[in-house]
mmCIF file of C-alpha atoms in Angstrom:
data_model
loop_
_atom_site.group_PDB
_atom_site.id
_atom_site.type_symbol
_atom_site.label_atom_id
_atom_site.label_comp_id
_atom_site.label_asym_id
_atom_site.label_seq_id
_atom_site.Cartn_x
_atom_site.Cartn_y
_atom_site.Cartn_z
ATOM 1 C CA MET B 1 138.425 137.956 136.372
ATOM 2 C CA LEU B 2 140.047 137.492 139.304
ATOM 3 C CA LYS B 3 139.432 134.571 141.682
ATOM 4 C CA GLU B 4 137.948 137.531 144.369
ATOM 5 C CA GLU B 5 135.602 138.450 141.716
ATOM 6 C CA PHE B 6 134.383 134.869 140.821
ATOM 7 C CA ARG B 7 134.564 134.365 144.682
ATOM 8 C CA GLU B 8 131.793 137.458 144.881
ATOM 9 C CA GLN B 9 129.746 135.760 142.096
ATOM 10 C CA VAL B 10 129.967 132.740 143.548
ATOM 11 C CA GLU B 11 128.702 133.950 147.168
ATOM 12 C CA ASN B 12 125.690 136.055 145.156
ATOM 13 C CA LEU B 13 124.792 132.773 143.214
ATOM 14 C CA LEU B 14 124.347 131.281 147.066
ATOM 15 C CA SER B 15 122.280 133.887 148.110
ATOM 16 C CA SER B 16 119.631 133.931 145.223
ATOM 17 C CA VAL B 17 119.658 130.289 145.249
ATOM 18 C CA SER B 18 118.865 130.835 149.280
ATOM 19 C CA VAL B 19 116.798 133.249 148.658
ATOM 20 C CA HIS B 20 114.385 131.613 145.641
ATOM 21 C CA ALA B 21 114.933 128.024 147.422
ATOM 22 C CA ASN B 22 113.796 129.522 150.568
ATOM 23 C CA GLY B 23 110.784 131.380 149.109
ATOM 24 C CA ASP B 24 108.946 129.827 146.431
ATOM 25 C CA GLY B 25 110.533 126.272 146.388
ATOM 26 C CA PRO B 26 108.614 124.261 148.655
ATOM 27 C CA ASN B 27 105.872 125.095 146.424
ATOM 28 C CA LEU B 28 107.193 124.295 143.190
ATOM 29 C CA CYS B 29 108.548 121.450 144.100
ATOM 30 C CA GLU B 30 104.738 120.699 145.064
ATOM 31 C CA ALA B 31 103.578 121.718 141.638
ATOM 32 C CA VAL B 32 105.869 119.535 139.655
ATOM 33 C CA TYR B 33 105.069 116.599 141.895
ATOM 34 C CA ASN B 34 101.351 117.530 141.047
ATOM 35 C CA ALA B 35 102.213 117.544 137.496
ATOM 36 C CA SER B 36 103.989 114.122 137.558
ATOM 37 C CA THR B 37 101.485 112.420 139.266
ATOM 38 C CA ASN B 38 99.895 110.155 136.429
ATOM 39 C CA ILE B 39 104.137 108.772 135.403
ATOM 40 C CA LEU B 40 104.745 108.315 139.156
ATOM 41 C CA PHE B 41 101.377 105.769 139.084
ATOM 42 C CA TRP B 42 102.517 104.645 135.610
ATOM 43 C CA ILE B 43 106.066 103.635 137.167
ATOM 44 C CA GLU B 44 104.608 101.816 140.773
ATOM 45 C CA TYR B 45 102.154 99.539 137.873
ATOM 46 C CA LEU B 46 105.137 99.408 135.453
ATOM 47 C CA LYS B 47 107.613 98.000 137.920
ATOM 48 C CA LYS B 48 104.748 95.370 139.262
ATOM 49 C CA SER B 49 103.154 94.286 136.062
ATOM 50 C CA GLU B 50 105.665 94.930 132.882
ATOM 51 C CA LEU B 51 109.340 94.157 133.938
ATOM 52 C CA THR B 52 111.497 91.823 131.283
ATOM 53 C CA GLY B 53 114.680 92.317 133.079
ATOM 54 C CA CYS B 54 116.061 94.155 130.897
ATOM 55 C CA CYS B 55 116.725 97.467 131.181
ATOM 56 C CA ASP B 56 114.482 97.621 134.132
ATOM 57 C CA GLY B 57 116.481 100.444 135.913
ATOM 58 C CA PHE B 58 115.411 103.150 133.036
ATOM 59 C CA LEU B 59 112.386 103.105 135.205
ATOM 60 C CA ASP B 60 114.213 104.393 138.565
ATOM 61 C CA GLY B 61 115.539 106.569 136.074
ATOM 62 C CA LEU B 62 112.290 107.628 135.066
ATOM 63 C CA ARG B 63 111.054 108.835 139.113
ATOM 64 C CA SER B 64 115.398 110.513 139.560
ATOM 65 C CA SER B 65 114.420 112.943 136.505
ATOM 66 C CA ILE B 66 111.305 114.079 138.081
ATOM 67 C CA VAL B 67 112.945 114.608 140.998
ATOM 68 C CA GLU B 68 116.453 116.158 139.338
ATOM 69 C CA THR B 69 113.490 118.715 137.596
ATOM 70 C CA ALA B 70 111.379 118.938 141.497
ATOM 71 C CA GLY B 71 115.332 119.774 142.475
ATOM 72 C CA CYS B 72 116.175 122.085 139.743
ATOM 73 C CA LEU B 73 113.284 124.596 140.234
ATOM 74 C CA SER B 74 113.517 124.846 143.668
ATOM 75 C CA LEU B 75 116.748 126.299 143.250
ATOM 76 C CA GLY B 76 115.293 128.615 140.072
ATOM 77 C CA LEU B 77 117.393 126.792 137.541
ATOM 78 C CA VAL B 78 115.250 126.459 134.542
ATOM 79 C CA ARG B 79 117.561 125.248 131.309
ATOM 80 C CA PRO B 80 118.929 122.227 133.773
ATOM 81 C CA ALA B 81 115.110 121.667 134.594
ATOM 82 C CA ILE B 82 113.913 121.414 131.037
ATOM 83 C CA PHE B 83 116.870 119.431 130.194
ATOM 84 C CA SER B 84 115.412 117.229 132.615
ATOM 85 C CA ILE B 85 111.896 117.069 131.212
ATOM 86 C CA ARG B 86 113.134 116.011 127.750
ATOM 87 C CA GLY B 87 115.132 113.103 129.476
ATOM 88 C CA GLN B 88 111.921 111.898 130.915
ATOM 89 C CA ILE B 89 110.611 111.599 127.323
ATOM 90 C CA ASP B 90 113.869 109.806 125.615
ATOM 91 C CA ILE B 91 114.018 107.187 129.254
ATOM 92 C CA ILE B 92 110.338 106.186 129.231
ATOM 93 C CA LEU B 93 110.547 105.441 124.901
ATOM 94 C CA ALA B 94 114.036 103.813 125.912
ATOM 95 C CA TRP B 95 112.695 101.476 128.456
ATOM 96 C CA ILE B 96 109.447 100.178 126.116
ATOM 97 C CA TYR B 97 111.764 99.723 122.812
ATOM 98 C CA PHE B 98 114.803 97.894 125.032
ATOM 99 C CA LYS B 99 112.769 95.691 127.616
ATOM 100 C CA ASP B 100 111.240 93.193 124.346
ATOM 101 C CA HIS B 101 115.148 93.792 123.171
ATOM 102 C CA PRO B 102 117.553 92.257 125.097
ATOM 103 C CA VAL B 103 120.476 91.522 122.262
ATOM 104 C CA GLU B 104 119.877 95.264 121.169
ATOM 105 C CA TRP B 105 120.272 96.714 124.332
ATOM 106 C CA SER B 106 123.252 94.065 124.928
ATOM 107 C CA ASN B 107 124.769 95.497 122.380
ATOM 108 C CA LEU B 108 123.707 98.670 123.573
ATOM 109 C CA GLN B 109 125.661 98.435 126.383
ATOM 110 C CA GLU B 110 128.465 96.473 125.057
ATOM 111 C CA LYS B 111 129.499 99.262 122.751
ATOM 112 C CA GLY B 112 127.691 102.372 122.728
ATOM 113 C CA GLU B 113 126.514 101.878 119.523
ATOM 114 C CA ASN B 114 123.056 101.678 118.029
ATOM 115 C CA TYR B 115 120.708 104.028 120.301
ATOM 116 C CA MET B 116 117.141 104.067 119.115
ATOM 117 C CA LEU B 117 116.055 107.865 118.830
ATOM 118 C CA LYS B 118 112.865 108.892 119.401
ATOM 119 C CA SER B 119 111.210 108.862 116.043
ATOM 120 C CA GLY B 120 112.261 105.570 115.447
ATOM 121 C CA ILE B 121 110.692 103.914 118.380
ATOM 122 C CA VAL B 122 107.979 106.089 117.710
ATOM 123 C CA LYS B 123 107.587 104.292 114.067
ATOM 124 C CA TYR B 124 108.219 100.604 116.077
ATOM 125 C CA LEU B 125 105.268 101.438 118.369
ATOM 126 C CA GLU B 126 103.163 102.417 115.778
ATOM 127 C CA GLU B 127 104.489 99.132 113.470
ATOM 128 C CA PHE B 128 104.146 96.472 116.409
ATOM 129 C CA TYR B 129 101.787 97.397 118.844
ATOM 130 C CA ILE B 130 98.397 96.423 118.066
ATOM 131 C CA GLY B 131 95.739 99.152 118.376
ATOM 132 C CA TYR B 132 98.236 101.823 119.627
ATOM 133 C CA THR B 133 97.866 104.247 116.358
ATOM 134 C CA THR B 134 93.637 104.137 117.053
ATOM 135 C CA ARG B 135 94.653 105.063 120.915
ATOM 136 C CA PHE B 136 96.856 106.596 120.498
ATOM 137 C CA ALA B 137 95.107 109.128 117.961
ATOM 138 C CA ALA B 138 91.633 108.766 120.420
ATOM 139 C CA LEU B 139 93.742 110.468 123.006
ATOM 140 C CA LEU B 140 95.527 113.009 120.593
ATOM 141 C CA SER B 141 91.780 114.373 120.214
ATOM 142 C CA VAL B 142 90.939 115.353 123.407
ATOM 143 C CA LYS B 143 94.036 116.499 124.442
ATOM 144 C CA THR B 144 94.890 118.891 127.472
ATOM 145 C CA ARG B 145 98.332 119.840 126.785
ATOM 146 C CA THR B 146 98.764 123.046 124.178
ATOM 147 C CA GLU B 147 101.491 120.755 122.257
ATOM 148 C CA LYS B 148 100.778 118.001 120.345
ATOM 149 C CA ASP B 149 104.192 116.778 121.198
ATOM 150 C CA PRO B 150 105.857 118.527 123.736
ATOM 151 C CA TYR B 151 108.972 116.964 122.649
ATOM 152 C CA GLY B 152 109.676 119.747 120.353
ATOM 153 C CA VAL B 153 109.138 122.396 122.229
ATOM 154 C CA LEU B 154 111.731 120.603 124.885
ATOM 155 C CA SER B 155 114.761 119.872 122.366
ATOM 156 C CA ALA B 156 114.459 123.422 120.828
ATOM 157 C CA HIS B 157 115.599 124.900 124.518
ATOM 158 C CA VAL B 158 118.116 122.043 124.757
ATOM 159 C CA HIS B 159 119.789 122.718 121.635
ATOM 160 C CA SER B 160 119.179 126.906 121.689
ATOM 161 C CA GLN B 161 117.582 126.882 117.909
ATOM 162 C CA SER B 162 116.162 129.966 118.317
ATOM 163 C CA GLN B 163 116.861 133.413 119.617
ATOM 164 C CA TYR B 164 114.068 133.131 122.084
ATOM 165 C CA VAL B 165 115.928 130.177 123.961
ATOM 166 C CA VAL B 166 119.390 131.110 124.204
ATOM 167 C CA PRO B 167 120.604 131.121 127.614
ATOM 168 C CA THR B 168 121.342 134.832 127.952
ATOM 169 C CA TYR B 169 122.803 134.657 131.170
ATOM 170 C CA THR B 170 125.505 137.660 132.428
ATOM 171 C CA SER B 171 126.721 136.621 135.785
ATOM 172 C CA LEU B 172 126.291 133.556 137.914
ATOM 173 C CA ASP B 173 123.325 134.399 139.964
ATOM 174 C CA THR B 174 121.011 135.409 136.618
ATOM 175 C CA LEU B 175 120.871 131.724 136.886
ATOM 176 C CA VAL B 176 118.624 132.029 139.320
ATOM 177 C CA MET B 177 115.361 132.796 137.682
ATOM 178 C CA ASP B 178 112.187 133.997 138.459
ATOM 179 C CA VAL B 179 109.507 132.221 139.750
ATOM 180 C CA ALA B 180 107.153 133.239 136.665
ATOM 181 C CA ALA B 181 109.758 131.556 134.382
ATOM 182 C CA CYS B 182 109.907 128.521 136.776
ATOM 183 C CA GLU B 183 106.076 128.259 136.497
ATOM 184 C CA GLU B 184 106.645 127.949 132.803
ATOM 185 C CA CYS B 185 108.527 124.810 133.070
ATOM 186 C CA VAL B 186 106.244 123.157 135.678
ATOM 187 C CA ALA B 187 103.490 123.399 132.769
ATOM 188 C CA PHE B 188 106.311 121.748 130.399
ATOM 189 C CA GLN B 189 106.625 118.851 132.947
ATOM 190 C CA ALA B 190 102.233 119.231 132.794
ATOM 191 C CA GLU B 191 102.735 118.450 128.832
ATOM 192 C CA ALA B 192 105.383 115.613 129.207
ATOM 193 C CA THR B 193 103.302 113.969 131.569
ATOM 194 C CA GLU B 194 100.287 113.859 129.431
ATOM 195 C CA TRP B 195 102.162 112.497 126.284
ATOM 196 C CA ILE B 196 103.855 110.195 128.725
ATOM 197 C CA ASN B 197 100.707 109.069 130.089
ATOM 198 C CA ASP B 198 98.969 108.885 125.962
ATOM 199 C CA VAL B 199 102.246 106.651 124.908
ATOM 200 C CA LEU B 200 102.479 104.053 127.805
ATOM 201 C CA LEU B 201 97.524 103.600 127.644
ATOM 202 C CA SER B 202 98.222 103.370 123.853
ATOM 203 C CA CYS B 203 100.458 100.769 124.544
ATOM 204 C CA VAL B 204 98.923 98.729 127.068
ATOM 205 C CA GLY B 205 95.050 99.739 126.886
ATOM 206 C CA SER B 206 94.446 96.383 126.505
ATOM 207 C CA LYS B 207 94.796 95.594 129.689
ATOM 208 C CA TRP B 208 92.866 98.203 131.200
ATOM 209 C CA ALA B 209 91.018 96.181 133.813
ATOM 210 C CA SER B 210 94.696 95.854 135.798
ATOM 211 C CA LEU B 211 96.069 99.775 135.363
ATOM 212 C CA PRO B 212 96.067 101.755 138.652
ATOM 213 C CA SER B 213 92.324 103.197 138.785
ATOM 214 C CA GLU B 214 93.736 106.711 139.018
ATOM 215 C CA ILE B 215 94.728 106.190 135.495
ATOM 216 C CA VAL B 216 91.799 104.636 133.869
ATOM 217 C CA THR B 217 89.563 107.534 135.001
ATOM 218 C CA ALA B 218 91.656 110.191 134.250
ATOM 219 C CA ALA B 219 91.235 108.522 130.475
ATOM 220 C CA GLN B 220 87.866 108.400 130.700
ATOM 221 C CA VAL B 221 87.308 111.514 131.550
ATOM 222 C CA ARG B 222 88.935 112.816 128.969
ATOM 223 C CA LEU B 223 87.441 110.214 126.372
ATOM 224 C CA GLY B 224 83.853 110.654 127.104
ATOM 225 C CA SER B 225 81.878 107.602 127.971
ATOM 226 C CA LYS B 226 81.170 106.316 124.030
ATOM 227 C CA SER B 227 84.317 106.701 122.812
ATOM 228 C CA SER B 228 85.917 104.958 126.736
ATOM 229 C CA LYS B 229 84.143 101.797 125.461
ATOM 230 C CA VAL B 230 85.712 102.076 121.843
ATOM 231 C CA PHE B 231 89.503 103.072 123.046
ATOM 232 C CA PHE B 232 89.119 99.987 126.344
#
């Protein structure tokens, strides 16, 4: 392919991005924000009350990943947005684990080895966080998300694990997907947000009196009055 042909493709891509961004871009950004609100409440609380001085930057990274998701979808770039949403789950789990493991964190920073996988961190939470398993089960029983664990679906896209999620782009401008595909991705954000919320609430539910009222109220609505008393 000649340079001029690439130039034409790039121009077509820019045109497609411009049309999408100027049309549906702002609405999609707002939709991502609304789908991420609970995470933002959590970040504010955690930065005020739960920092240990170890790997604190993960929380800023979590917020940045939400910005990244909104930015990608405002341009119609769905696959990068999916990577960002999955990254939010990885980031919060890494923060939960490494904030209390400074030796392991220092080793990871120095050698780039022994990074904890999601499965390992979840097992750690179930074994060492008192009440975690009970709380998470209670929240899972009243989930509003469609997936028990959205990480699996997101990972299928990231790793192209089936013909349904393999990229099918034919030219640069086809990277820009239609609003329906972008809205499906916003739904992924909502699924990830609820899962992250449930993990965090299962970890620190005993501190409910100090948690943001928005988080507690939303949990109480889902659980109902009887289950709320047991949960909190």
